[in-house]
mmCIF file of C-alpha atoms and ligand atoms in Angstrom:
data_model
loop_
_atom_site.group_PDB
_atom_site.id
_atom_site.type_symbol
_atom_site.label_atom_id
_atom_site.label_comp_id
_atom_site.label_asym_id
_atom_site.label_seq_id
_atom_site.Cartn_x
_atom_site.Cartn_y
_atom_site.Cartn_z
ATOM 1 C CA UNK A 30 104.262 89.500 98.185
ATOM 2 C CA UNK A 31 105.378 87.444 101.219
ATOM 3 C CA UNK A 32 102.193 85.456 101.779
ATOM 4 C CA UNK A 33 102.169 86.510 105.416
ATOM 5 C CA UNK A 34 98.643 86.875 106.753
ATOM 6 C CA UNK A 35 98.622 90.010 108.863
ATOM 7 C CA UNK A 36 96.586 93.123 109.339
ATOM 8 C CA UNK A 37 97.812 96.718 109.539
ATOM 9 C CA UNK A 38 95.382 99.566 110.100
ATOM 10 C CA UNK A 39 95.404 103.178 111.187
ATOM 11 C CA UNK A 40 94.082 104.611 114.430
ATOM 12 C CA UNK A 41 93.686 108.247 115.329
ATOM 13 C CA UNK A 42 94.721 108.760 118.956
ATOM 14 C CA UNK A 43 94.238 112.146 120.608
ATOM 15 C CA UNK A 44 97.154 113.379 122.727
ATOM 16 C CA UNK A 45 95.202 113.041 125.970
ATOM 17 C CA UNK A 46 94.381 109.385 125.145
ATOM 18 C CA UNK A 47 97.927 108.259 124.284
ATOM 19 C CA UNK A 48 98.750 106.746 127.712
ATOM 20 C CA UNK A 49 95.465 104.832 127.797
ATOM 21 C CA UNK A 50 96.047 103.551 124.262
ATOM 22 C CA UNK A 51 99.558 102.333 125.146
ATOM 23 C CA UNK A 52 98.111 100.273 128.033
ATOM 24 C CA UNK A 53 95.409 98.808 125.739
ATOM 25 C CA UNK A 54 98.166 97.893 123.254
ATOM 26 C CA UNK A 55 100.292 96.350 126.009
ATOM 27 C CA UNK A 56 97.490 94.043 127.141
ATOM 28 C CA UNK A 57 95.776 93.382 123.805
ATOM 29 C CA UNK A 58 96.338 91.391 120.606
ATOM 30 C CA UNK A 59 98.260 93.994 118.572
ATOM 31 C CA UNK A 60 101.904 92.870 118.060
ATOM 32 C CA UNK A 61 103.475 96.172 117.096
ATOM 33 C CA UNK A 62 102.694 99.767 116.265
ATOM 34 C CA UNK A 63 104.111 102.576 114.211
ATOM 35 C CA UNK A 64 103.841 105.990 115.799
ATOM 36 C CA UNK A 65 103.372 109.149 113.802
ATOM 37 C CA UNK A 66 102.887 112.843 114.412
ATOM 38 C CA UNK A 67 102.497 114.267 116.989
ATOM 39 C CA UNK A 68 103.310 111.315 119.284
ATOM 40 C CA UNK A 69 106.885 110.331 118.326
ATOM 41 C CA UNK A 70 108.427 112.038 121.343
ATOM 42 C CA UNK A 71 105.538 111.900 123.828
ATOM 43 C CA UNK A 72 105.354 108.106 123.646
ATOM 44 C CA UNK A 73 108.918 107.590 124.982
ATOM 45 C CA UNK A 74 108.169 107.848 128.739
ATOM 46 C CA UNK A 75 105.203 105.473 128.314
ATOM 47 C CA UNK A 76 107.415 102.595 127.078
ATOM 48 C CA UNK A 77 109.472 100.076 129.085
ATOM 49 C CA UNK A 78 112.700 100.374 127.112
ATOM 50 C CA UNK A 79 114.168 102.365 124.230
ATOM 51 C CA UNK A 80 116.651 101.021 121.703
ATOM 52 C CA UNK A 81 119.976 102.960 122.045
ATOM 53 C CA UNK A 82 119.736 104.520 118.573
ATOM 54 C CA UNK A 83 116.131 105.672 119.149
ATOM 55 C CA UNK A 84 117.335 107.090 122.453
ATOM 56 C CA UNK A 85 120.096 109.096 120.724
ATOM 57 C CA UNK A 86 117.590 110.370 118.175
ATOM 58 C CA UNK A 87 114.997 111.213 120.843
ATOM 59 C CA UNK A 88 112.038 109.966 118.781
ATOM 60 C CA UNK A 89 110.252 106.618 118.409
ATOM 61 C CA UNK A 90 108.239 105.638 115.322
ATOM 62 C CA UNK A 91 108.025 101.886 115.901
ATOM 63 C CA UNK A 92 107.159 99.882 119.018
ATOM 64 C CA UNK A 93 107.793 96.178 119.444
ATOM 65 C CA UNK A 94 105.891 94.131 122.018
ATOM 66 C CA UNK A 95 107.538 91.090 123.590
ATOM 67 C CA UNK A 96 105.098 89.444 126.038
ATOM 68 C CA UNK A 97 103.872 92.679 127.553
ATOM 69 C CA UNK A 98 107.162 94.585 127.422
ATOM 70 C CA UNK A 99 107.131 97.559 125.050
ATOM 71 C CA UNK A 100 110.378 98.591 123.353
ATOM 72 C CA UNK A 101 110.678 101.760 121.283
ATOM 73 C CA UNK A 102 112.696 101.856 118.045
ATOM 74 C CA UNK A 103 113.393 104.398 115.359
ATOM 75 C CA UNK A 104 113.252 103.243 111.738
ATOM 76 C CA UNK A 105 112.671 106.731 110.261
ATOM 77 C CA UNK A 106 116.405 107.549 110.262
ATOM 78 C CA UNK A 107 117.048 104.370 108.239
ATOM 79 C CA UNK A 108 114.152 105.274 105.929
ATOM 80 C CA UNK A 109 115.738 108.669 105.262
ATOM 81 C CA UNK A 110 119.225 107.195 104.738
ATOM 82 C CA UNK A 111 117.736 104.762 102.214
ATOM 83 C CA UNK A 112 115.879 107.620 100.497
ATOM 84 C CA UNK A 113 119.222 109.370 99.949
ATOM 85 C CA UNK A 114 120.890 106.169 98.747
ATOM 86 C CA UNK A 115 118.109 105.069 96.404
ATOM 87 C CA UNK A 116 117.986 108.536 94.799
ATOM 88 C CA UNK A 117 121.761 108.671 94.299
ATOM 89 C CA UNK A 118 122.251 111.615 96.692
ATOM 90 C CA UNK A 119 125.777 111.829 98.095
ATOM 91 C CA UNK A 120 125.170 114.123 101.035
ATOM 92 C CA UNK A 121 128.626 113.918 102.626
ATOM 93 C CA UNK A 122 130.062 117.258 101.459
ATOM 94 C CA UNK A 123 126.758 119.131 101.394
ATOM 95 C CA UNK A 124 125.177 121.956 103.395
ATOM 96 C CA UNK A 125 121.668 121.009 104.495
ATOM 97 C CA UNK A 126 118.688 123.005 105.706
ATOM 98 C CA UNK A 127 116.045 121.198 107.770
ATOM 99 C CA UNK A 128 112.662 122.903 107.957
ATOM 100 C CA UNK A 129 110.855 121.842 111.153
ATOM 101 C CA UNK A 130 111.993 120.649 114.555
ATOM 102 C CA UNK A 131 109.648 117.785 115.458
ATOM 103 C CA UNK A 132 110.069 114.010 115.552
ATOM 104 C CA UNK A 133 110.780 113.618 111.822
ATOM 105 C CA UNK A 134 113.453 116.341 111.949
ATOM 106 C CA UNK A 135 115.319 114.470 114.685
ATOM 107 C CA UNK A 136 115.502 111.302 112.592
ATOM 108 C CA UNK A 137 116.614 113.245 109.503
ATOM 109 C CA UNK A 138 119.305 115.154 111.439
ATOM 110 C CA UNK A 139 120.602 111.861 112.870
ATOM 111 C CA UNK A 140 120.713 110.286 109.388
ATOM 112 C CA UNK A 141 122.556 113.313 107.929
ATOM 113 C CA UNK A 142 125.115 113.251 110.763
ATOM 114 C CA UNK A 143 125.679 109.539 110.014
ATOM 115 C CA UNK A 144 126.228 110.490 106.339
ATOM 116 C CA UNK A 145 128.884 112.995 107.456
ATOM 117 C CA UNK A 146 127.335 116.102 105.872
ATOM 118 C CA UNK A 147 129.298 119.353 106.071
ATOM 119 C CA UNK A 148 126.641 121.384 107.873
ATOM 120 C CA UNK A 149 123.057 121.218 109.092
ATOM 121 C CA UNK A 150 121.005 124.339 109.707
ATOM 122 C CA UNK A 151 117.629 123.883 111.390
ATOM 123 C CA UNK A 152 114.856 126.411 110.916
ATOM 124 C CA UNK A 153 111.489 126.247 112.634
ATOM 125 C CA UNK A 154 108.398 128.386 113.236
ATOM 126 C CA UNK A 155 109.139 128.045 116.953
ATOM 127 C CA UNK A 156 112.830 128.958 116.938
ATOM 128 C CA UNK A 157 113.714 127.707 120.427
ATOM 129 C CA UNK A 158 112.720 124.152 119.398
ATOM 130 C CA UNK A 159 115.289 124.353 116.578
ATOM 131 C CA UNK A 160 117.891 125.568 119.122
ATOM 132 C CA UNK A 161 117.114 122.628 121.413
ATOM 133 C CA UNK A 162 117.599 120.183 118.534
ATOM 134 C CA UNK A 163 120.975 121.746 117.728
ATOM 135 C CA UNK A 164 122.069 121.441 121.381
ATOM 136 C CA UNK A 165 120.883 117.817 121.490
ATOM 137 C CA UNK A 166 122.756 116.736 118.354
ATOM 138 C CA UNK A 167 125.945 118.701 119.023
ATOM 139 C CA UNK A 168 126.693 116.048 121.632
ATOM 140 C CA UNK A 169 126.886 113.285 119.023
ATOM 141 C CA UNK A 170 128.109 115.236 116.003
ATOM 142 C CA UNK A 171 131.886 115.455 115.653
ATOM 143 C CA UNK A 172 132.315 116.598 112.035
ATOM 144 C CA UNK A 173 129.016 118.224 111.093
ATOM 145 C CA UNK A 174 128.488 121.895 111.914
ATOM 146 C CA UNK A 175 125.038 122.504 113.500
ATOM 147 C CA UNK A 176 123.201 125.828 113.723
ATOM 148 C CA UNK A 177 119.641 127.168 113.920
ATOM 149 C CA UNK A 178 118.084 130.163 112.145
ATOM 150 C CA UNK A 179 114.619 131.771 112.205
ATOM 151 C CA UNK A 180 112.093 130.684 109.560
ATOM 152 C CA UNK A 181 112.837 133.741 107.415
ATOM 153 C CA UNK A 182 113.095 133.511 103.607
ATOM 154 C CA UNK A 183 115.768 136.238 103.328
ATOM 155 C CA UNK A 184 117.974 134.455 105.857
ATOM 156 C CA UNK A 185 117.510 131.133 104.026
ATOM 157 C CA UNK A 186 118.377 132.828 100.727
ATOM 158 C CA UNK A 187 121.623 134.110 102.251
ATOM 159 C CA UNK A 188 122.407 130.627 103.568
ATOM 160 C CA UNK A 189 121.910 129.117 100.061
ATOM 161 C CA UNK A 190 121.878 125.439 101.198
ATOM 162 C CA UNK A 191 122.665 122.562 98.788
ATOM 163 C CA UNK A 192 119.867 120.367 100.157
ATOM 164 C CA UNK A 193 116.575 121.533 101.717
ATOM 165 C CA UNK A 194 114.472 118.998 103.618
ATOM 166 C CA UNK A 195 110.906 119.720 104.665
ATOM 167 C CA UNK A 196 110.163 117.954 107.950
ATOM 168 C CA UNK A 197 107.040 119.966 108.786
ATOM 169 C CA UNK A 198 103.481 118.826 108.143
ATOM 170 C CA UNK A 199 102.801 121.939 106.033
ATOM 171 C CA UNK A 200 101.495 120.872 102.613
ATOM 172 C CA UNK A 201 100.325 117.450 103.788
ATOM 173 C CA UNK A 202 96.869 116.316 102.601
ATOM 174 C CA UNK A 203 94.375 118.041 102.867
ATOM 175 C CA UNK A 204 96.551 121.175 103.263
ATOM 176 C CA UNK A 205 97.531 121.022 99.542
ATOM 177 C CA UNK A 206 98.109 124.698 98.769
ATOM 178 C CA UNK A 207 100.386 125.590 101.698
ATOM 179 C CA UNK A 208 104.186 125.569 101.834
ATOM 180 C CA UNK A 209 106.516 126.219 104.775
ATOM 181 C CA UNK A 210 108.763 128.355 102.477
ATOM 182 C CA UNK A 211 106.447 130.670 100.508
ATOM 183 C CA UNK A 212 108.267 132.599 97.744
ATOM 184 C CA UNK A 213 111.642 130.948 98.386
ATOM 185 C CA UNK A 214 113.666 131.227 95.137
ATOM 186 C CA UNK A 215 114.876 127.669 94.463
ATOM 187 C CA UNK A 216 117.619 127.197 91.836
ATOM 188 C CA UNK A 217 118.949 124.381 89.650
ATOM 189 C CA UNK A 218 121.909 123.442 91.868
ATOM 190 C CA UNK A 219 119.616 122.610 94.794
ATOM 191 C CA UNK A 220 117.883 119.451 95.913
ATOM 192 C CA UNK A 221 114.558 119.572 97.762
ATOM 193 C CA UNK A 222 113.437 116.558 99.769
ATOM 194 C CA UNK A 223 109.883 116.753 101.099
ATOM 195 C CA UNK A 224 109.306 114.041 103.708
ATOM 196 C CA UNK A 225 105.571 114.272 102.873
ATOM 197 C CA UNK A 226 104.291 111.501 100.549
ATOM 198 C CA UNK A 227 100.593 112.424 100.507
ATOM 199 C CA UNK A 228 100.189 114.271 98.177
ATOM 200 C CA UNK A 229 102.991 112.796 96.041
ATOM 201 C CA UNK A 230 103.830 116.319 94.828
ATOM 202 C CA UNK A 231 103.453 119.067 97.417
ATOM 203 C CA UNK A 232 103.197 122.770 96.669
ATOM 204 C CA UNK A 233 106.780 123.103 97.938
ATOM 205 C CA UNK A 234 107.923 120.502 95.390
ATOM 206 C CA UNK A 235 106.068 122.372 92.626
ATOM 207 C CA UNK A 236 107.838 125.608 93.652
ATOM 208 C CA UNK A 237 111.210 123.821 93.656
ATOM 209 C CA UNK A 238 110.506 122.337 90.202
ATOM 210 C CA UNK A 239 109.691 125.814 88.912
ATOM 211 C CA UNK A 240 113.168 126.868 90.034
ATOM 212 C CA UNK A 241 114.637 123.766 88.294
ATOM 213 C CA UNK A 242 115.758 122.154 91.563
ATOM 214 C CA UNK A 243 115.802 118.352 91.826
ATOM 215 C CA UNK A 244 112.852 117.154 93.936
ATOM 216 C CA UNK A 245 112.222 113.967 95.902
ATOM 217 C CA UNK A 246 109.091 113.161 97.898
ATOM 218 C CA UNK A 247 108.863 111.130 101.119
ATOM 219 C CA UNK A 248 107.632 107.878 99.541
ATOM 220 C CA UNK A 249 110.997 106.050 99.704
ATOM 221 C CA UNK A 250 111.486 107.085 103.347
ATOM 222 C CA UNK A 251 107.938 105.940 104.126
ATOM 223 C CA UNK A 252 108.427 102.524 102.498
ATOM 224 C CA UNK A 253 111.882 101.846 103.967
ATOM 225 C CA UNK A 254 110.856 102.803 107.517
ATOM 226 C CA UNK A 255 107.855 100.497 107.114
ATOM 227 C CA UNK A 256 109.970 97.578 105.870
ATOM 228 C CA UNK A 257 112.388 98.038 108.783
ATOM 229 C CA UNK A 258 109.377 98.039 111.148
ATOM 230 C CA UNK A 259 108.174 94.737 109.652
ATOM 231 C CA UNK A 260 111.633 93.191 110.118
ATOM 232 C CA UNK A 261 111.414 94.105 113.823
ATOM 233 C CA UNK A 262 107.831 92.983 114.444
ATOM 234 C CA UNK A 263 108.026 89.712 112.509
ATOM 235 C CA UNK A 264 111.710 89.002 113.305
ATOM 236 C CA UNK A 265 112.219 88.203 109.644
ATOM 237 C CA UNK A 266 114.249 89.762 106.841
ATOM 238 C CA UNK A 267 111.114 91.016 105.049
ATOM 239 C CA UNK A 268 112.927 94.041 103.602
ATOM 240 C CA UNK A 269 115.148 91.766 101.503
ATOM 241 C CA UNK A 270 112.301 89.486 100.443
ATOM 242 C CA UNK A 271 109.978 92.016 98.846
ATOM 243 C CA UNK A 272 110.249 93.446 95.356
ATOM 244 C CA UNK A 273 110.650 97.141 96.142
ATOM 245 C CA UNK A 274 109.479 98.467 92.772
ATOM 246 C CA UNK A 275 106.188 96.569 92.914
ATOM 247 C CA UNK A 276 105.543 97.944 96.379
ATOM 248 C CA UNK A 277 106.366 101.521 95.376
ATOM 249 C CA UNK A 278 104.279 101.329 92.187
ATOM 250 C CA UNK A 279 101.309 100.017 94.187
ATOM 251 C CA UNK A 280 101.502 102.781 96.802
ATOM 252 C CA UNK A 281 102.162 105.473 94.203
ATOM 253 C CA UNK A 282 99.092 104.342 92.248
ATOM 254 C CA UNK A 283 96.985 104.438 95.442
ATOM 255 C CA UNK A 284 98.050 108.023 96.151
ATOM 256 C CA UNK A 285 97.807 109.302 92.552
HETATM 257 P P1 LIG B 311 106.661 115.133 113.462
HETATM 258 O O1 LIG B 311 106.821 114.211 114.621
HETATM 259 O O2 LIG B 311 106.039 114.433 112.265
HETATM 260 O O3 LIG B 311 107.894 115.888 113.097
HETATM 261 P P2 LIG B 311 105.601 117.324 114.981
HETATM 262 O O4 LIG B 311 106.487 116.915 116.089
HETATM 263 O O5 LIG B 311 104.197 117.676 115.290
HETATM 264 O O6 LIG B 311 105.535 116.185 113.891
HETATM 265 O O7 LIG B 311 106.314 118.514 114.196
HETATM 266 C C1 LIG B 311 105.677 119.200 113.204
HETATM 267 C C2 LIG B 311 106.615 120.291 112.671
HETATM 268 O O8 LIG B 311 105.895 121.041 111.687
HETATM 269 C C3 LIG B 311 107.085 121.284 113.725
HETATM 270 O O9 LIG B 311 108.396 121.691 113.413
HETATM 271 C C4 LIG B 311 106.086 122.445 113.548
HETATM 272 O O10 LIG B 311 106.564 123.718 113.956
HETATM 273 P P3 LIG B 311 106.395 124.211 115.500
HETATM 274 O O11 LIG B 311 107.488 123.532 116.261
HETATM 275 O O12 LIG B 311 106.563 125.668 115.435
HETATM 276 O O13 LIG B 311 105.020 123.783 115.938
HETATM 277 C C5 LIG B 311 105.941 122.426 112.047
HETATM 278 N N1 LIG B 311 104.714 123.099 111.620
HETATM 279 C C6 LIG B 311 103.448 122.654 111.778
HETATM 280 N N2 LIG B 311 102.582 123.541 111.249
HETATM 281 C C7 LIG B 311 103.315 124.585 110.764
HETATM 282 C C8 LIG B 311 103.013 125.807 110.057
HETATM 283 N N3 LIG B 311 101.750 126.133 109.753
HETATM 284 N N4 LIG B 311 104.036 126.617 109.691
HETATM 285 C C9 LIG B 311 105.319 126.269 109.973
HETATM 286 N N5 LIG B 311 105.679 125.122 110.621
HETATM 287 C C10 LIG B 311 104.693 124.304 110.997
#
């Protein structure tokens, strides 16, 4: 759409090779990188500087190279905020449940605090990671109540959150049949956001649809974080130059 000649490709980097990769990136031709699971937190000490917002979030999903200086940014939080906006979700007075406590969860919690939600409860398979996230964000949250609970369906049923957001990798391709909330009884006054976009409809989304909840996948978050990354790398207002619908239709078709 923009006529810019550029290349973007994916690389699989094992955890033990991350530091070596960062040095190759620093000294090579690549201008910028996006960082995805499980490196969003581990990459921070390998960079030269962190943007203040990414520092508050504690996760980096985009790195900008200027000469050979590497600066970490977070565009995931913006991607999630735009997902809420573009789907007409007014989260301000809502109770939210975040499933997962990794890099994506941090960005989502930050975005929800910015939206001024009533409460955020974090649940995770490893409970102490959820507790650490709560402690981290309590420092910057003045109005939003933050708590953690075990990943237990009965406890989540009692909580009865307005919005449930899956920030785990459970259900992501090729793990199609799994869900992080097996047998959770969704209902029609709930909204489920799955930050996964591949597949476009996860098992969790199917379960939520069966309970007549509104469902949203992670495609809008994915696109908006990517556009914000392009704005940083190319130092241009790409996000306002592209036709969003054409982009979304193209990606949706590719993943269908
Ligand atoms: P990201 O940066 O994308 O958030 P991550 O940091 O690897 O990725 O986090 C993945 C999340 O998915 C974690 O919350 C993880 O739970 P643990 O902290 O207990 O590892 C969660 N997750 C991964 N596999 C899971 C599974 N089979 N059941 C429940 N949660 C799972």
